[in-house]
């Protein structure tokens, strides 16, 4: 019985190891794809570039993804889920305070985990292709709608609590456009830094929601 148990345990451990190895390799390839998109752009990224960047054989890339299109879709899905999970976690951590939620949402967009040169460049590469690729639009569409609905709801609650005169939907559109515009400035490499972009975003919301925020942070209520 002891020998059978040890053998069974070894088998289970082997299966877990193979699963972990598969997931690790997929992640290596996705990270290498992000790197290649950042360096070469969308059109010039090849499976060979990704394999070399990951330090893996080209056969491994074909085994996990079969084609460049599958690899790029998986990379976009990963980045989209990472972004959505990140801002949702920031809101959960902020708690019920509207001022804290708005502060957390702004900071989430410029967090070092999300806002890096390589990831911004990869996003830019995908955005350039999204218009002609319905799959990309479908992947990000539902999450974009969820984000916009969250911002509209937050703006509506801020208006009710602070007595502001704006309409929630136009204000939410302005807020989202401001954040997207700052990301674009960072992508362009015009000297705008992540810190400067965050400072600009904070200045915007401090002016737009003076009953709730200052440039130093949320106001106590």
Short mmCIF file of C-alpha atoms in Angstrom, two decimals:
data_model
loop_
_atom_site.label_atom_id
_atom_site.label_comp_id
_atom_site.label_asym_id
_atom_site.label_seq_id
_atom_site.Cartn_x
_atom_site.Cartn_y
_atom_site.Cartn_z
CA UNK A 1 0.00 0.00 0.00
CA UNK A 2 2.82 2.39 0.86
CA UNK A 3 4.53 1.73 -2.47
CA UNK A 4 1.26 2.19 -4.39
CA UNK A 5 0.59 5.42 -2.56
CA UNK A 6 4.06 6.72 -3.30
CA UNK A 7 3.68 5.83 -6.95
CA UNK A 8 0.27 7.52 -7.11
CA UNK A 9 1.66 10.61 -5.44
CA UNK A 10 4.53 10.70 -7.89
CA UNK A 11 2.07 10.48 -10.77
CA UNK A 12 -0.05 13.32 -9.41
CA UNK A 13 3.06 15.39 -8.87
CA UNK A 14 4.15 14.72 -12.43
CA UNK A 15 0.77 15.83 -13.78
CA UNK A 16 0.90 19.02 -11.71
CA UNK A 17 4.44 19.64 -12.91
CA UNK A 18 3.47 19.18 -16.56
CA UNK A 19 0.47 21.48 -16.11
CA UNK A 20 2.59 24.11 -14.41
CA UNK A 21 5.19 23.79 -17.15
CA UNK A 22 2.54 24.26 -19.85
CA UNK A 23 1.12 27.35 -18.16
CA UNK A 24 4.62 28.73 -17.59
CA UNK A 25 5.54 28.29 -21.24
CA UNK A 26 2.32 29.90 -22.44
CA UNK A 27 3.01 32.86 -20.19
CA UNK A 28 6.61 33.08 -21.44
CA UNK A 29 5.34 33.20 -25.00
CA UNK A 30 2.74 35.85 -24.22
CA UNK A 31 5.34 38.02 -22.49
CA UNK A 32 7.68 37.56 -25.45
CA UNK A 33 4.85 38.59 -27.78
CA UNK A 34 4.33 41.78 -25.80
CA UNK A 35 8.05 42.48 -26.07
CA UNK A 36 8.05 41.88 -29.82
CA UNK A 37 4.99 44.09 -30.38
CA UNK A 38 6.70 46.84 -28.43
CA UNK A 39 9.96 46.54 -30.40
CA UNK A 40 8.78 45.62 -33.90
CA UNK A 41 5.12 46.48 -34.14
CA UNK A 42 2.23 44.28 -35.18
CA UNK A 43 3.08 43.43 -38.78
CA UNK A 44 6.76 42.66 -38.18
CA UNK A 45 6.19 40.34 -35.22
CA UNK A 46 6.68 36.70 -36.22
CA UNK A 47 6.43 33.38 -34.42
CA UNK A 48 10.19 33.04 -34.81
CA UNK A 49 10.72 36.38 -33.04
CA UNK A 50 8.48 35.27 -30.19
CA UNK A 51 10.18 31.90 -29.84
CA UNK A 52 13.62 33.50 -29.79
CA UNK A 53 12.48 36.13 -27.29
CA UNK A 54 11.07 33.47 -24.97
CA UNK A 55 14.15 31.28 -25.33
CA UNK A 56 12.00 28.41 -26.59
CA UNK A 57 11.88 26.40 -29.79
CA UNK A 58 9.57 27.40 -32.62
CA UNK A 59 7.90 24.02 -32.28
CA UNK A 60 6.80 24.96 -28.75
CA UNK A 61 5.08 28.09 -30.12
CA UNK A 62 3.23 26.02 -32.71
CA UNK A 63 2.31 23.42 -30.09
CA UNK A 64 0.69 25.97 -27.77
CA UNK A 65 -0.87 28.40 -30.27
CA UNK A 66 -0.66 26.84 -33.78
CA UNK A 67 -0.67 30.23 -35.53
CA UNK A 68 0.36 33.86 -35.14
CA UNK A 69 -3.30 34.90 -35.03
CA UNK A 70 -4.01 32.56 -32.10
CA UNK A 71 -0.97 33.82 -30.25
CA UNK A 72 -1.94 37.46 -30.73
CA UNK A 73 -5.53 36.82 -29.65
CA UNK A 74 -4.26 35.07 -26.50
CA UNK A 75 -1.92 37.99 -25.79
CA UNK A 76 -4.68 40.57 -26.20
CA UNK A 77 -6.99 38.50 -24.01
CA UNK A 78 -4.31 38.28 -21.33
CA UNK A 79 -3.67 42.03 -21.38
CA UNK A 80 -7.37 42.84 -21.35
CA UNK A 81 -8.06 40.53 -18.41
CA UNK A 82 -5.04 41.85 -16.53
CA UNK A 83 -6.24 45.43 -16.96
CA UNK A 84 -9.83 44.63 -15.92
CA UNK A 85 -8.72 42.62 -12.89
CA UNK A 86 -6.40 45.44 -11.88
CA UNK A 87 -8.93 48.28 -11.81
CA UNK A 88 -11.60 46.06 -10.25
CA UNK A 89 -9.20 45.12 -7.47
CA UNK A 90 -8.34 48.80 -6.95
CA UNK A 91 -12.02 49.67 -6.52
CA UNK A 92 -12.60 46.75 -4.15
CA UNK A 93 -9.66 47.87 -2.03
CA UNK A 94 -10.89 51.49 -1.98
CA UNK A 95 -14.10 50.59 -0.18
CA UNK A 96 -17.42 52.47 -0.33
CA UNK A 97 -16.08 56.05 -0.21
CA UNK A 98 -16.78 57.69 -3.57
CA UNK A 99 -13.77 59.97 -3.30
CA UNK A 100 -11.51 57.01 -2.52
CA UNK A 101 -12.96 55.00 -5.40
CA UNK A 102 -12.31 57.79 -7.87
CA UNK A 103 -8.79 58.27 -6.49
CA UNK A 104 -8.14 54.53 -6.78
CA UNK A 105 -9.47 54.37 -10.35
CA UNK A 106 -7.16 57.16 -11.49
CA UNK A 107 -4.11 55.66 -9.81
CA UNK A 108 -4.87 52.20 -11.22
CA UNK A 109 -4.33 53.47 -14.78
CA UNK A 110 -0.80 54.62 -13.97
CA UNK A 111 0.30 51.80 -11.70
CA UNK A 112 3.68 50.31 -12.59
CA UNK A 113 2.13 46.89 -13.09
CA UNK A 114 -0.10 48.17 -15.89
CA UNK A 115 1.48 51.35 -17.20
CA UNK A 116 4.82 50.32 -18.71
CA UNK A 117 6.39 51.32 -22.03
CA UNK A 118 6.27 47.80 -23.41
CA UNK A 119 2.62 47.22 -22.51
CA UNK A 120 1.53 50.63 -23.76
CA UNK A 121 3.32 49.97 -27.05
CA UNK A 122 1.61 46.58 -27.32
CA UNK A 123 -1.78 48.18 -26.67
CA UNK A 124 -1.03 50.71 -29.39
CA UNK A 125 -0.20 47.90 -31.81
CA UNK A 126 -3.51 46.18 -31.11
CA UNK A 127 -5.53 49.41 -31.29
CA UNK A 128 -4.07 50.02 -34.74
CA UNK A 129 -5.48 46.69 -35.90
CA UNK A 130 -8.78 46.67 -34.00
CA UNK A 131 -10.86 48.45 -36.65
CA UNK A 132 -10.24 45.72 -39.22
CA UNK A 133 -10.28 42.78 -36.81
CA UNK A 134 -13.71 42.04 -35.25
CA UNK A 135 -12.16 39.43 -32.94
CA UNK A 136 -10.11 42.13 -31.23
CA UNK A 137 -13.16 44.36 -30.88
CA UNK A 138 -15.18 41.53 -29.40
CA UNK A 139 -12.44 40.62 -26.91
CA UNK A 140 -12.18 44.11 -25.48
CA UNK A 141 -15.68 45.36 -26.15
CA UNK A 142 -17.47 43.81 -23.18
CA UNK A 143 -14.73 44.90 -20.75
CA UNK A 144 -14.72 48.42 -22.20
CA UNK A 145 -18.48 48.64 -21.74
CA UNK A 146 -18.15 47.43 -18.15
CA UNK A 147 -15.48 50.04 -17.44
CA UNK A 148 -17.56 52.84 -18.97
CA UNK A 149 -20.65 51.75 -17.04
CA UNK A 150 -18.60 51.77 -13.84
CA UNK A 151 -17.30 55.29 -14.51
CA UNK A 152 -20.78 56.58 -15.42
CA UNK A 153 -22.21 55.10 -12.22
CA UNK A 154 -19.40 56.63 -10.18
CA UNK A 155 -19.94 60.05 -11.80
CA UNK A 156 -23.67 59.81 -11.08
CA UNK A 157 -23.04 59.00 -7.42
CA UNK A 158 -20.46 61.80 -7.13
CA UNK A 159 -22.97 64.24 -8.62
CA UNK A 160 -25.67 63.21 -6.16
CA UNK A 161 -23.32 63.43 -3.19
CA UNK A 162 -21.49 66.61 -4.21
CA UNK A 163 -24.30 68.58 -5.87
CA UNK A 164 -22.38 69.03 -9.13
CA UNK A 165 -24.09 70.47 -12.21
CA UNK A 166 -22.74 68.10 -14.87
CA UNK A 167 -24.51 65.17 -16.53
CA UNK A 168 -22.91 61.82 -15.61
CA UNK A 169 -22.48 60.35 -19.10
CA UNK A 170 -20.66 63.33 -20.68
CA UNK A 171 -18.48 63.66 -17.58
CA UNK A 172 -17.62 59.96 -17.69
CA UNK A 173 -16.76 60.28 -21.38
CA UNK A 174 -14.50 63.23 -20.62
CA UNK A 175 -12.79 61.34 -17.81
CA UNK A 176 -12.19 58.24 -19.94
CA UNK A 177 -10.96 60.33 -22.88
CA UNK A 178 -8.55 62.18 -20.59
CA UNK A 179 -7.07 58.91 -19.31
CA UNK A 180 -6.82 57.42 -22.80
CA UNK A 181 -5.20 60.62 -24.07
CA UNK A 182 -2.55 60.49 -21.37
CA UNK A 183 -1.80 56.89 -22.28
CA UNK A 184 -1.37 57.99 -25.90
CA UNK A 185 1.05 60.73 -24.83
CA UNK A 186 3.06 58.14 -22.94
CA UNK A 187 3.07 55.88 -26.00
CA UNK A 188 4.34 58.70 -28.21
CA UNK A 189 7.43 59.16 -26.04
CA UNK A 190 7.23 62.95 -26.14
CA UNK A 191 8.82 63.37 -22.73
CA UNK A 192 5.67 62.74 -20.72
CA UNK A 193 6.48 60.42 -17.83
CA UNK A 194 4.17 58.14 -15.91
CA UNK A 195 4.50 60.46 -12.91
CA UNK A 196 3.62 63.54 -14.97
CA UNK A 197 0.66 61.77 -16.52
CA UNK A 198 -0.66 60.78 -13.09
CA UNK A 199 -0.18 64.35 -11.87
CA UNK A 200 -2.17 65.67 -14.84
CA UNK A 201 -4.98 63.17 -14.25
CA UNK A 202 -5.18 64.12 -10.58
CA UNK A 203 -5.31 67.81 -11.49
CA UNK A 204 -8.25 67.09 -13.81
CA UNK A 205 -10.34 65.20 -11.27
CA UNK A 206 -9.49 67.67 -8.46
CA UNK A 207 -10.98 70.46 -10.60
CA UNK A 208 -13.93 68.37 -11.81
CA UNK A 209 -14.86 67.03 -8.35
CA UNK A 210 -13.75 69.71 -5.85
CA UNK A 211 -16.13 68.53 -3.14
CA UNK A 212 -14.41 65.17 -3.11
CA UNK A 213 -10.76 65.55 -4.10
CA UNK A 214 -7.73 67.77 -3.85
CA UNK A 215 -4.41 67.13 -5.55
CA UNK A 216 -3.27 65.63 -2.24
CA UNK A 217 -6.04 63.05 -2.11
CA UNK A 218 -9.65 62.34 -1.13
CA UNK A 219 -11.39 64.82 1.14
CA UNK A 220 -12.88 63.40 4.32
CA UNK A 221 -16.69 63.46 4.37
#
